[in-house]
Coordinates of C-alpha atoms in Angstrom, one line a residue:
Chain A
M1 CA -24.4 -12.4 -4.1
R2 CA -23.7 -16.1 -3.8
E3 CA -24.3 -17.8 -0.4
D4 CA -21.4 -19.1 1.6
A5 CA -22.4 -22.7 1.0
E6 CA -22.6 -22.1 -2.8
L7 CA -19.1 -20.6 -2.8
I8 CA -17.8 -23.6 -0.8
R9 CA -19.4 -26.0 -3.3
A10 CA -17.8 -24.1 -6.2
C11 CA -14.4 -24.0 -4.5
L12 CA -14.4 -27.7 -3.8
A13 CA -15.6 -28.5 -7.2
C14 CA -12.7 -26.6 -8.8
R15 CA -10.2 -28.2 -6.4
D16 CA -11.6 -31.7 -7.1
G17 CA -11.7 -31.1 -10.9
R18 CA -15.4 -31.5 -11.0
G19 CA -16.1 -28.1 -12.5
G20 CA -14.8 -24.6 -13.0
S21 CA -11.2 -24.0 -13.5
G22 CA -8.1 -23.3 -11.4
D23 CA -7.7 -24.4 -7.8
G24 CA -10.8 -22.8 -6.3
W25 CA -8.8 -20.1 -4.7
D26 CA -10.8 -17.3 -6.2
E27 CA -14.0 -18.7 -4.8
F28 CA -12.4 -19.3 -1.4
R29 CA -11.0 -15.9 -1.2
E30 CA -14.3 -14.3 -2.0
L31 CA -15.7 -16.4 0.8
A32 CA -12.9 -15.5 3.3
D33 CA -13.0 -11.8 2.4
R34 CA -16.7 -11.8 3.6
H35 CA -15.4 -12.8 7.0
A36 CA -12.1 -10.8 6.9
E37 CA -13.3 -8.0 9.2
G38 CA -14.7 -10.3 11.9
L39 CA -11.5 -12.4 11.6
R40 CA -9.3 -9.4 12.1
R41 CA -11.4 -8.1 15.0
L42 CA -11.2 -11.5 16.8
L43 CA -7.5 -11.9 16.2
M44 CA -6.7 -8.3 17.2
G45 CA -8.4 -9.0 20.6
R46 CA -6.1 -11.9 21.1
L47 CA -2.9 -10.7 19.5
R48 CA -3.2 -6.9 20.0
D49 CA -1.0 -6.0 17.1
P50 CA -2.0 -5.8 13.4
W51 CA 1.5 -7.1 12.4
R52 CA 0.8 -10.4 14.2
V53 CA -2.8 -10.4 13.1
D54 CA -1.9 -10.3 9.5
E55 CA 0.4 -13.4 10.0
A56 CA -2.4 -15.1 11.8
V57 CA -5.0 -14.2 9.1
Q58 CA -2.7 -15.8 6.5
E59 CA -2.3 -18.9 8.5
T60 CA -6.0 -19.2 9.2
V61 CA -7.2 -18.9 5.7
V62 CA -4.6 -21.3 4.4
R63 CA -5.7 -23.9 7.0
A64 CA -9.3 -23.3 6.2
Y65 CA -8.7 -23.6 2.5
E66 CA -6.8 -26.9 3.0
G67 CA -9.4 -28.3 5.4
L68 CA -12.5 -27.0 3.7
S69 CA -13.6 -30.5 2.6
G70 CA -13.9 -31.4 6.3
L71 CA -16.5 -28.7 7.0
R72 CA -19.7 -30.6 7.5
D73 CA -22.2 -27.7 8.1
R74 CA -21.5 -25.3 5.3
E75 CA -23.9 -22.7 6.6
R76 CA -21.6 -22.3 9.6
F77 CA -18.4 -21.4 7.6
G78 CA -18.0 -18.2 9.6
S79 CA -17.9 -19.8 13.0
W80 CA -15.7 -22.6 11.8
L81 CA -13.2 -20.0 10.4
M82 CA -13.2 -18.2 13.8
G83 CA -12.5 -21.5 15.5
I84 CA -9.5 -22.0 13.4
A85 CA -8.4 -18.4 14.0
A86 CA -8.7 -18.9 17.7
H87 CA -6.3 -21.9 17.5
V88 CA -3.9 -20.0 15.4
A89 CA -4.0 -17.1 17.8
S90 CA -3.2 -19.3 20.7
E91 CA -0.3 -20.9 18.8
Q92 CA 1.1 -17.5 17.9
A93 CA 0.7 -16.1 21.4
R94 CA 2.7 -19.1 22.7
E95 CA 5.3 -18.6 20.0
A96 CA 5.6 -14.9 20.8
G97 CA 6.1 -15.8 24.5
R98 CA 9.0 -18.0 23.5
S99 CA 10.6 -15.7 21.0
G100 CA 10.2 -12.6 23.2
G101 CA 8.3 -10.2 21.0
I102 CA 8.7 -8.7 17.6
D103 CA 11.9 -7.2 16.3
Q104 CA 11.4 -3.6 15.5
G105 CA 13.4 -3.8 12.3
E106 CA 11.2 -6.5 11.0
R107 CA 8.1 -4.7 12.1
A108 CA 9.2 -1.6 10.1
Q109 CA 9.5 -3.8 7.0
S110 CA 6.1 -5.3 7.5
A111 CA 3.6 -5.0 4.7
G112 CA 0.9 -6.2 7.0
V113 CA -0.2 -2.9 8.4
R114 CA 0.9 -0.9 5.4
G115 CA -1.8 1.4 4.2
P116 CA -2.4 4.7 2.5
D117 CA -1.6 6.6 5.7
E118 CA 2.0 5.6 6.1
S119 CA 3.1 8.6 8.3
L120 CA 0.3 7.8 10.7
R121 CA 1.3 4.1 10.9
R122 CA 4.9 5.0 11.6
A123 CA 3.9 7.4 14.3
V124 CA 1.8 4.7 16.0
E125 CA 4.7 2.3 15.7
G126 CA 6.9 4.7 17.5
L127 CA 4.8 5.0 20.6
P128 CA 5.6 3.0 23.8
E129 CA 3.9 -0.4 23.8
V130 CA 1.1 0.4 26.4
Y131 CA 0.0 3.3 24.3
R132 CA 0.5 1.7 20.9
E133 CA -1.6 -1.3 22.1
V134 CA -4.7 0.7 23.0
L135 CA -4.5 2.5 19.6
W136 CA -4.2 -0.8 17.7
L137 CA -7.1 -2.3 19.7
R138 CA -9.3 0.8 19.4
Y139 CA -8.9 1.7 15.8
W140 CA -7.4 -1.3 14.0
G141 CA -9.4 -3.8 16.1
G142 CA -12.5 -1.6 16.2
L143 CA -13.0 -2.4 19.9
S144 CA -14.9 -0.1 22.4
C145 CA -13.1 1.1 25.5
E146 CA -15.0 -1.5 27.5
E147 CA -14.0 -4.3 25.2
I148 CA -10.4 -3.1 25.4
A149 CA -10.6 -3.1 29.2
G150 CA -11.8 -6.7 29.1
T151 CA -9.1 -7.7 26.7
L152 CA -6.3 -6.1 28.7
G153 CA -7.8 -6.9 32.2
S154 CA -7.6 -3.2 33.1
P155 CA -10.2 -0.8 34.5
V156 CA -12.0 1.2 31.8
G157 CA -10.6 4.4 33.4
T158 CA -7.1 3.2 32.8
V159 CA -7.9 2.5 29.1
T160 CA -9.4 5.9 28.5
K161 CA -6.5 7.7 30.2
R162 CA -4.1 5.7 28.1
L163 CA -6.1 6.3 25.0
S164 CA -6.1 10.1 25.6
R165 CA -2.4 10.1 26.4
A166 CA -1.7 8.0 23.3
I167 CA -3.5 10.5 21.0
A168 CA -1.8 13.4 22.6
M169 CA 1.6 11.7 22.0
L170 CA 0.6 11.0 18.5
R171 CA -0.4 14.6 18.0
E172 CA 3.0 15.8 19.3
S173 CA 5.0 13.4 17.3
M174 CA 3.2 14.1 14.1
A175 CA 3.4 17.8 14.6
G176 CA 7.2 17.3 15.0
E177 CA 7.3 15.4 11.7
E178 CA 5.4 18.0 9.9
T179 CA 7.6 20.8 11.2
A180 CA 10.7 18.8 10.2
G181 CA 9.2 18.2 6.7
K182 CA 8.5 21.9 6.3
E183 CA 12.0 22.8 7.3
A184 CA 13.4 20.3 4.9
G185 CA 11.2 21.8 2.2
D186 CA 12.4 25.3 3.0
G187 CA 16.0 24.1 2.7
V188 CA 15.5 22.7 -0.7
R189 CA 13.8 25.8 -1.9
S190 CA 16.5 28.1 -0.6
V191 CA 19.2 26.0 -2.4
S192 CA 17.4 26.1 -5.7
Chain B
M1 CA -14.9 20.0 33.5
E2 CA -11.1 20.0 33.8
C3 CA -9.0 20.2 30.6
D4 CA -7.4 16.7 31.2
R5 CA -10.9 15.1 31.7
C6 CA -12.2 16.9 28.6
R7 CA -9.4 15.5 26.5
E8 CA -9.8 12.0 28.0
V9 CA -13.5 12.0 27.2
H10 CA -12.9 13.3 23.8
A11 CA -10.4 10.6 23.1
A12 CA -12.8 7.9 24.3
E13 CA -16.1 9.2 23.0
G14 CA -15.4 12.0 20.6
W15 CA -17.4 15.2 20.8
T16 CA -20.1 15.2 23.5
A17 CA -22.1 18.0 25.0
E18 CA -19.7 18.2 27.9
T19 CA -16.5 18.4 25.8
A20 CA -18.1 20.9 23.4
E21 CA -19.2 23.1 26.3
H22 CA -15.7 23.0 27.8
A23 CA -14.0 23.7 24.4
A24 CA -16.3 26.7 23.9
S25 CA -14.8 28.4 26.9
C26 CA -11.2 27.1 26.7
V27 CA -9.1 28.2 23.7
G28 CA -6.3 25.7 24.5
C29 CA -8.6 22.7 24.5
R30 CA -10.5 24.0 21.4
E31 CA -7.2 24.0 19.4
V32 CA -6.0 20.6 20.7
L33 CA -9.3 18.9 20.3
A34 CA -9.6 20.1 16.7
I35 CA -6.3 18.6 15.9
E36 CA -7.1 15.4 17.8
A37 CA -10.4 15.0 16.1
S38 CA -8.7 15.1 12.8
L39 CA -6.2 12.5 14.0
I40 CA -8.9 10.3 15.3
D41 CA -10.7 10.4 12.0
R42 CA -7.4 9.3 10.3
L43 CA -7.0 6.5 12.8
E44 CA -10.5 5.3 12.2
R45 CA -10.1 5.4 8.5
A46 CA -6.7 3.6 8.5
G47 CA -8.0 0.9 10.9
R48 CA -11.2 0.4 9.0
A49 CA -9.3 0.1 5.7
W50 CA -7.0 -2.5 7.2
R51 CA -9.8 -4.5 8.8
R52 CA -11.7 -4.7 5.6
G53 CA -8.8 -5.6 3.4
S54 CA -8.8 -8.8 1.4
V55 CA -7.3 -11.9 3.1
G56 CA -5.2 -12.0 -0.1
A57 CA -3.2 -15.1 0.7
S58 CA -2.2 -17.9 -1.7
P59 CA -3.4 -21.4 -1.0
R60 CA -0.1 -22.8 -2.2
R61 CA 1.6 -22.4 1.1
R62 CA 1.7 -26.0 2.0
A63 CA 2.5 -27.8 5.2
A64 CA 6.1 -28.2 4.4
G65 CA 6.7 -24.4 4.3
R66 CA 4.1 -23.5 6.9
R67 CA 6.4 -21.3 8.9
A68 CA 5.1 -17.8 8.9
V69 CA 5.8 -16.8 5.4
A70 CA 5.5 -13.1 6.2
G71 CA 8.3 -13.5 8.7
V72 CA 10.6 -15.1 6.2
V73 CA 9.7 -12.4 3.7
R74 CA 10.5 -9.7 6.1
R75 CA 13.9 -11.2 6.9
R76 CA 14.7 -11.5 3.2
L77 CA 13.4 -7.9 2.6
A78 CA 15.7 -6.7 5.4
R79 CA 18.6 -8.3 3.5
A80 CA 17.4 -6.8 0.3
G81 CA 17.2 -3.3 1.5
A82 CA 19.3 -2.0 -1.4
V83 CA 16.9 -3.6 -3.9
A84 CA 14.0 -1.9 -2.1
A85 CA 15.8 1.4 -2.4
V86 CA 16.4 1.0 -6.1
L87 CA 12.7 0.0 -6.6
A88 CA 11.7 3.2 -4.7
V89 CA 13.9 5.4 -6.9
V90 CA 12.6 3.8 -10.1
G91 CA 9.0 4.1 -8.8
V92 CA 9.4 7.8 -8.0
A93 CA 11.0 8.4 -11.3
S94 CA 8.2 6.7 -13.2
V95 CA 5.6 8.7 -11.4
L96 CA 7.4 12.0 -11.8
V97 CA 7.9 11.4 -15.6
L98 CA 4.8 9.6 -16.7
G99 CA 2.4 9.7 -13.8
P100 CA 1.3 6.6 -11.9
T101 CA 1.3 4.3 -14.8
S102 CA 3.6 1.5 -13.9
G103 CA 4.5 -0.5 -10.9
P104 CA 8.2 -0.2 -10.2
A105 CA 8.5 -3.8 -9.1
L106 CA 7.1 -5.1 -12.4
A107 CA 9.1 -2.5 -14.4
V108 CA 12.3 -3.8 -12.8
M109 CA 11.1 -7.3 -13.4
A110 CA 10.4 -6.7 -17.1
R111 CA 13.7 -5.0 -17.5
Q112 CA 15.6 -7.9 -15.9
V113 CA 13.8 -10.5 -18.1
R114 CA 14.5 -8.4 -21.1
E115 CA 18.2 -8.2 -20.2
A116 CA 18.6 -11.9 -19.5
G117 CA 20.5 -13.5 -22.2
T118 CA 18.2 -16.6 -22.3
V119 CA 14.9 -17.3 -20.7
R120 CA 12.9 -20.5 -20.3
F121 CA 9.4 -20.9 -19.0
V122 CA 6.4 -23.2 -19.2
I123 CA 3.1 -22.1 -20.6
E124 CA -0.1 -23.8 -19.4
V125 CA -3.2 -23.1 -21.5
P126 CA -6.6 -24.5 -20.5
A127 CA -7.8 -24.6 -24.1
G128 CA -8.0 -22.6 -27.3
P129 CA -5.7 -21.2 -29.9
L130 CA -2.7 -20.6 -27.6
Q131 CA -0.6 -23.7 -27.0
S132 CA 0.9 -25.2 -23.9
G133 CA 4.5 -26.1 -23.8
T134 CA 8.0 -25.0 -22.8
V135 CA 9.3 -21.8 -24.3
W136 CA 13.0 -21.1 -24.8
V137 CA 14.1 -17.5 -25.7
S138 CA 17.5 -16.5 -26.8
G139 CA 17.8 -12.9 -27.9
R140 CA 15.0 -12.5 -30.4
R141 CA 14.7 -16.2 -31.2
L142 CA 12.0 -18.2 -29.6
R143 CA 11.2 -21.9 -29.5
L144 CA 8.1 -23.6 -28.2
D145 CA 8.3 -27.3 -27.4
L146 CA 4.9 -28.8 -27.7
P147 CA 3.6 -31.6 -25.5
N148 CA 3.6 -34.0 -28.6
G149 CA 7.3 -33.6 -29.1
D150 CA 7.1 -31.1 -32.0
A151 CA 8.5 -27.6 -31.7
I152 CA 7.7 -24.3 -33.2
I153 CA 10.7 -22.0 -33.8
A154 CA 10.4 -18.3 -34.5
D155 CA 13.4 -16.5 -35.8
P156 CA 12.6 -12.9 -36.6
E157 CA 16.2 -12.3 -37.8
A158 CA 15.7 -15.0 -40.4
R159 CA 12.1 -14.0 -40.9
R160 CA 11.0 -17.6 -40.3
T161 CA 8.5 -19.4 -38.2
A162 CA 8.9 -23.1 -38.5
L163 CA 7.2 -26.2 -37.2
V164 CA 9.7 -29.0 -36.6
S165 CA 7.9 -32.3 -36.4
M166 CA 9.9 -34.9 -34.6
S167 CA 7.5 -37.7 -35.5
S168 CA 7.6 -37.1 -39.3
R169 CA 11.1 -35.5 -39.3
T170 CA 9.8 -32.6 -41.4
V171 CA 10.1 -28.9 -41.2
S172 CA 7.3 -26.8 -42.5
A173 CA 6.3 -23.2 -42.3
A174 CA 4.1 -22.5 -39.3
E175 CA 1.1 -20.3 -39.3
S176 CA 2.0 -18.9 -35.9
D177 CA 4.3 -19.6 -33.0
G178 CA 1.4 -20.9 -30.8
G179 CA 1.0 -17.5 -29.2
S180 CA 4.3 -17.9 -27.3
S181 CA 5.9 -14.7 -28.5
R182 CA 2.6 -12.9 -27.8
L183 CA 2.6 -14.2 -24.2
Y184 CA 6.3 -13.3 -23.9
S185 CA 5.5 -9.8 -25.0
V186 CA 2.7 -9.6 -22.4
L187 CA 5.3 -10.6 -19.8
L188 CA 7.6 -7.8 -20.9
S189 CA 4.7 -5.4 -21.0
L190 CA 3.8 -5.9 -17.4
G191 CA 6.2 -3.2 -16.4
E192 CA 3.9 -0.8 -18.2
A193 CA 0.6 -2.0 -16.6
R194 CA -1.6 0.9 -15.8
R195 CA -2.3 -0.1 -12.2
V196 CA -0.2 -2.5 -10.1
E197 CA -1.2 -3.5 -6.6
S198 CA 0.6 -5.7 -4.2
E199 CA -1.6 -8.3 -2.6
G200 CA 1.0 -9.2 0.0
F201 CA 3.6 -11.9 0.6
V202 CA 3.1 -15.5 -0.1
E203 CA 5.1 -18.6 -0.8
Q204 CA 5.3 -19.7 -4.4
E205 CA 7.3 -22.8 -5.5
G206 CA 9.0 -23.0 -2.2
R207 CA 10.2 -19.4 -2.4
A208 CA 9.1 -16.2 -0.7
A209 CA 7.2 -14.2 -3.2
E210 CA 5.2 -10.9 -3.5
L211 CA 2.0 -11.2 -5.4
F212 CA 1.0 -8.4 -7.7
R213 CA -2.2 -7.7 -9.6
A214 CA -1.5 -5.7 -12.8
D215 CA -4.2 -4.2 -14.9
I216 CA -3.2 -5.0 -18.5
S217 CA -6.6 -4.1 -20.0
D218 CA -5.0 -1.7 -22.5
T219 CA -1.9 -3.7 -23.2
F220 CA -3.4 -5.9 -25.8
D221 CA -6.7 -6.2 -27.5
G222 CA -8.4 -9.4 -28.3
M223 CA -7.5 -12.9 -27.1
V224 CA -4.8 -11.9 -24.6
G225 CA -5.2 -9.1 -22.1
G226 CA -8.3 -7.2 -21.3
G227 CA -8.1 -7.9 -17.6
V228 CA -5.9 -8.2 -14.6
A229 CA -2.7 -10.3 -14.6
R230 CA -1.3 -11.8 -11.5
V231 CA 2.4 -11.9 -11.0
W232 CA 4.4 -13.7 -8.3
L233 CA 7.8 -12.0 -7.9
D234 CA 10.7 -13.6 -6.0
V235 CA 11.3 -11.1 -3.2
S236 CA 15.1 -11.7 -3.4
T237 CA 15.7 -11.5 -7.1
R238 CA 12.6 -9.6 -8.3
L239 CA 12.3 -12.1 -11.1
P240 CA 8.9 -13.8 -11.9
L241 CA 8.0 -17.1 -10.4
R242 CA 4.6 -17.4 -11.9
V243 CA 2.4 -15.2 -14.1
E244 CA -1.3 -15.6 -14.8
I245 CA -2.5 -13.8 -17.9
P246 CA -6.3 -13.4 -18.5
A247 CA -7.4 -14.7 -21.9
R248 CA -10.6 -15.5 -23.8
M249 CA -10.7 -19.2 -24.5
R250 CA -13.1 -21.1 -26.8
G251 CA -14.4 -24.4 -25.4
E252 CA -15.1 -27.6 -27.5
D253 CA -18.7 -26.5 -27.7
G254 CA -17.7 -23.2 -29.3
S255 CA -18.6 -21.1 -26.2
E256 CA -16.1 -18.5 -25.1
R257 CA -15.0 -18.2 -21.5
D258 CA -12.4 -16.3 -19.4
A259 CA -9.5 -18.3 -18.3
A260 CA -5.9 -17.8 -17.1
V261 CA -2.9 -18.7 -19.1
V262 CA -0.1 -19.6 -16.7
L263 CA 3.6 -18.9 -17.2
R264 CA 5.7 -20.7 -14.7
D265 CA 9.0 -22.5 -14.0
F266 CA 11.1 -19.6 -15.1
A267 CA 14.8 -19.9 -15.6
F268 CA 17.3 -17.3 -16.8
D269 CA 20.7 -17.1 -18.4
L270 CA 20.9 -20.7 -19.3
E271 CA 23.5 -22.1 -21.7
L272 CA 21.3 -22.9 -24.7
P273 CA 22.7 -24.8 -27.7
E274 CA 22.3 -23.1 -31.1
A275 CA 20.7 -26.2 -32.4
L276 CA 17.7 -25.5 -30.3
F277 CA 16.8 -22.6 -32.6
E278 CA 17.8 -24.3 -35.9
T279 CA 14.9 -24.0 -38.3
N280 CA 16.6 -26.1 -41.1
P281 CA 18.1 -29.1 -39.5
P282 CA 20.1 -31.3 -41.8
G283 CA 18.2 -34.3 -43.2
F284 CA 14.9 -32.6 -42.8
S285 CA 12.8 -31.5 -45.8
E286 CA 13.3 -28.1 -47.1
L287 CA 11.9 -25.3 -45.2
M288 CA 9.5 -23.2 -47.1
P289 CA 10.6 -19.6 -46.9
R290 CA 7.9 -17.5 -45.3
A291 CA 7.9 -13.9 -44.0
T292 CA 6.9 -13.8 -40.4
T293 CA 5.4 -10.3 -40.3
P294 CA 3.4 -10.8 -37.1
V295 CA 6.5 -11.9 -35.1
V296 CA 8.5 -9.0 -36.4
G297 CA 5.6 -6.6 -35.6
M298 CA 5.5 -7.8 -32.1
E299 CA 9.2 -7.4 -31.7
I300 CA 9.0 -3.8 -33.0
G301 CA 6.2 -3.1 -30.5
K302 CA 8.3 -4.4 -27.7
R303 CA 11.3 -2.4 -28.7
I304 CA 9.5 0.8 -29.3
R305 CA 7.9 0.4 -25.8
N306 CA 11.3 -0.1 -24.4
L307 CA 12.4 3.1 -26.0
A308 CA 9.8 5.0 -24.0
M309 CA 11.0 3.3 -20.8
G310 CA 14.6 4.2 -21.8
V311 CA 13.6 7.8 -22.1
Q312 CA 12.0 7.7 -18.7
M313 CA 15.2 6.4 -17.2
F314 CA 17.4 8.8 -19.1
M315 CA 15.3 11.8 -17.8
H316 CA 15.5 10.5 -14.3
D317 CA 19.3 10.4 -14.5
H318 CA 19.6 13.8 -16.2
E319 CA 17.4 15.9 -13.9
G320 CA 14.4 15.8 -16.2
A321 CA 16.2 16.6 -19.4
A322 CA 15.1 14.4 -22.4
P323 CA 17.8 12.9 -24.7
D324 CA 18.6 14.7 -27.9
R325 CA 19.2 11.5 -29.9
L326 CA 18.2 7.9 -29.7
E327 CA 21.8 6.8 -29.5
Q328 CA 21.9 8.3 -26.0
L329 CA 19.5 5.6 -24.9
T330 CA 21.9 2.7 -25.6
P331 CA 23.0 2.5 -22.0
Y332 CA 19.3 1.9 -21.1
V333 CA 18.0 -0.3 -23.9
G334 CA 21.3 -1.6 -25.5
V335 CA 22.6 -1.2 -29.0
E336 CA 20.0 -3.7 -30.3
G337 CA 17.2 -1.7 -28.6
I338 CA 17.4 1.1 -31.1
R339 CA 17.5 -1.1 -34.1
S340 CA 14.3 -2.2 -35.8
P341 CA 13.9 -5.9 -36.5
A342 CA 12.3 -4.9 -39.8
R343 CA 15.5 -3.1 -40.8
P344 CA 18.3 -5.2 -39.3
S345 CA 21.0 -3.6 -41.3
E346 CA 20.5 -0.1 -40.0
A347 CA 21.9 1.0 -36.7
I348 CA 18.9 3.0 -35.9
G349 CA 15.5 1.7 -36.8
F350 CA 13.3 4.4 -35.2
E351 CA 12.7 8.1 -35.5
Y352 CA 12.7 10.0 -32.3
V353 CA 10.7 13.1 -31.5
K354 CA 12.2 14.9 -28.6
P355 CA 9.4 15.6 -26.1
T356 CA 8.8 19.2 -25.0
L357 CA 8.1 20.2 -21.4
P358 CA 5.6 20.0 -19.8
L359 CA 5.3 16.5 -21.1
Q360 CA 2.2 15.8 -23.3
P361 CA 1.2 12.2 -22.7
E362 CA -0.5 11.9 -26.1
A363 CA 2.5 13.2 -28.1
V364 CA 4.5 10.8 -30.3
L365 CA 7.8 10.0 -28.7
A366 CA 9.1 7.7 -31.5
Y367 CA 8.0 5.8 -34.5
E368 CA 9.5 3.1 -36.7
R369 CA 11.3 4.0 -39.9
F370 CA 9.0 2.7 -42.6
A371 CA 9.3 1.8 -46.3
E372 CA 7.7 4.1 -48.9
G373 CA 4.7 1.9 -49.4
A374 CA 3.9 1.1 -45.8
E375 CA 0.4 1.9 -44.7
H376 CA 0.7 1.4 -41.0
V377 CA 3.4 2.4 -38.5
W378 CA 4.4 1.5 -35.0
V379 CA 4.5 4.5 -32.7
V380 CA 5.1 5.0 -29.0
L381 CA 3.6 7.9 -27.1
V382 CA 5.1 9.9 -24.3
D383 CA 2.8 8.0 -21.9
G384 CA 4.6 4.8 -22.8
S385 CA 1.8 3.2 -24.8
A386 CA 2.6 1.7 -28.2
H387 CA 0.2 1.7 -31.1
V388 CA 0.0 0.8 -34.8
I389 CA -1.5 3.8 -36.6
T390 CA -1.8 4.8 -40.2
R391 CA 0.8 7.0 -41.8
E392 CA -1.9 9.7 -42.2
E393 CA -2.5 9.7 -38.5
L394 CA 1.2 9.8 -37.8
G395 CA 1.5 12.8 -40.1
R396 CA -1.4 14.5 -38.3
R397 CA 0.1 13.9 -34.9
L398 CA 3.4 15.2 -36.1
G399 CA 1.7 18.3 -37.5
R400 CA 2.8 17.6 -41.1

């Protein structure tokens, strides 16, 4: 596997027309993908919502790509990227404060948190914010209960209670969906 | 341990000695925790998959358009709800009929391109036998304007491929059309790519786009194909903004390398003058007549693939029933779609083999009508793939 510094050199060489082909994006994406998990963890801790995090990740990597030639210590790409992400997160948090949150219709259309388990994602989206938030932080952010408590400024006991309640609500809501699905299936069968 | 406490600990820490002990003596908690353990496992897997996903963004989102592209895309998508619904229906139909072989978004894109009266796009080729330039397509005719001012015009109807030299004011028979019809065929074949994955929403040429990766490894052999194409689709129109097709290129030193041929600057339904496709302009030297078998062959390949897609759509609209005759496909592929470019005087240029249920992916769905002496024949199989096979092989597949 190529080192970060080597990928940066290759990316810059492509961009500057000194070697390779294309615009160096493939090299840069390989580089950024190595840090994607850390990036999302960091941003999740700040933004608490995978929908917002995906927007921030996009913005972060684009800024990093555009500013790559300004990176002096190429061995420290990861921490440099996290610094950009922290700036982006602050900007987005301010923006969210001004715009008053995310429209649920837009959230439902989001590709950002789309994944193989769509019914689960929809069920999480349907929970009240305090419960949704702890689930996002715990499972999408990969944070421990102590880290979530630090992020939210709440006691650990409050976090574990919310988490337990969130999972119970999720269980009930998904059981309801499955029952509805079965009934719909029965209906189809009886008609045919 | 109380039930509430047990469930709280289980949610935070999973199974512990305490929770297991309580569950062993409490039927209610045992059932609930079993369900919740499975839910937690799903949450962990979904979260992990999301965290580890590729960043997937395009670098071409410049400062001018640096507003959150995803937000723009979502708003456009909200307005384009009907389009999304159509895509979903087409996707489900494709999966039901042929299995997960085609991305509905690219299938819709290919169909729209095919149905456009005229198409223009720019080809960028790093090096090699394919040529850069601007391509104009009108029906089956195709013109490639080369950077030096010359043009190559391919007219399958007239069975001609001509090089029009503006500098020497001559017209001569061309060896090939610079690969432009081949690349155009790849563009149309993207709807049949084996695997199509969305990489997310980006900005492309100042427009909100969705980027797809399409596996075209079995679309074409040789120079073009054999890898993953990238396609930027306009989220509003579902038409292509940019396509990158993998190709093998030979450098000046003779070494081969992988490169991407770029198709960009698309425009559709333009008013194109007939003179653009004139292969015998007045005052030019006489054009040497020359059959353009490769161009015709490509066209037959495209049409026969379209027939398979038309059958899919027909079956979707008729509760799974296959058409009895090719003429029933004209609402889907057009009157021209069932003609063969090799037999332009005949209304139907292909033989149709009505598929039996359950569908056999390897079964022949249609083949071109061929002359007595023909050795090879275009066929399309039920799985939508088109091939050139020998007549003997066709006979074997048809059980004759």
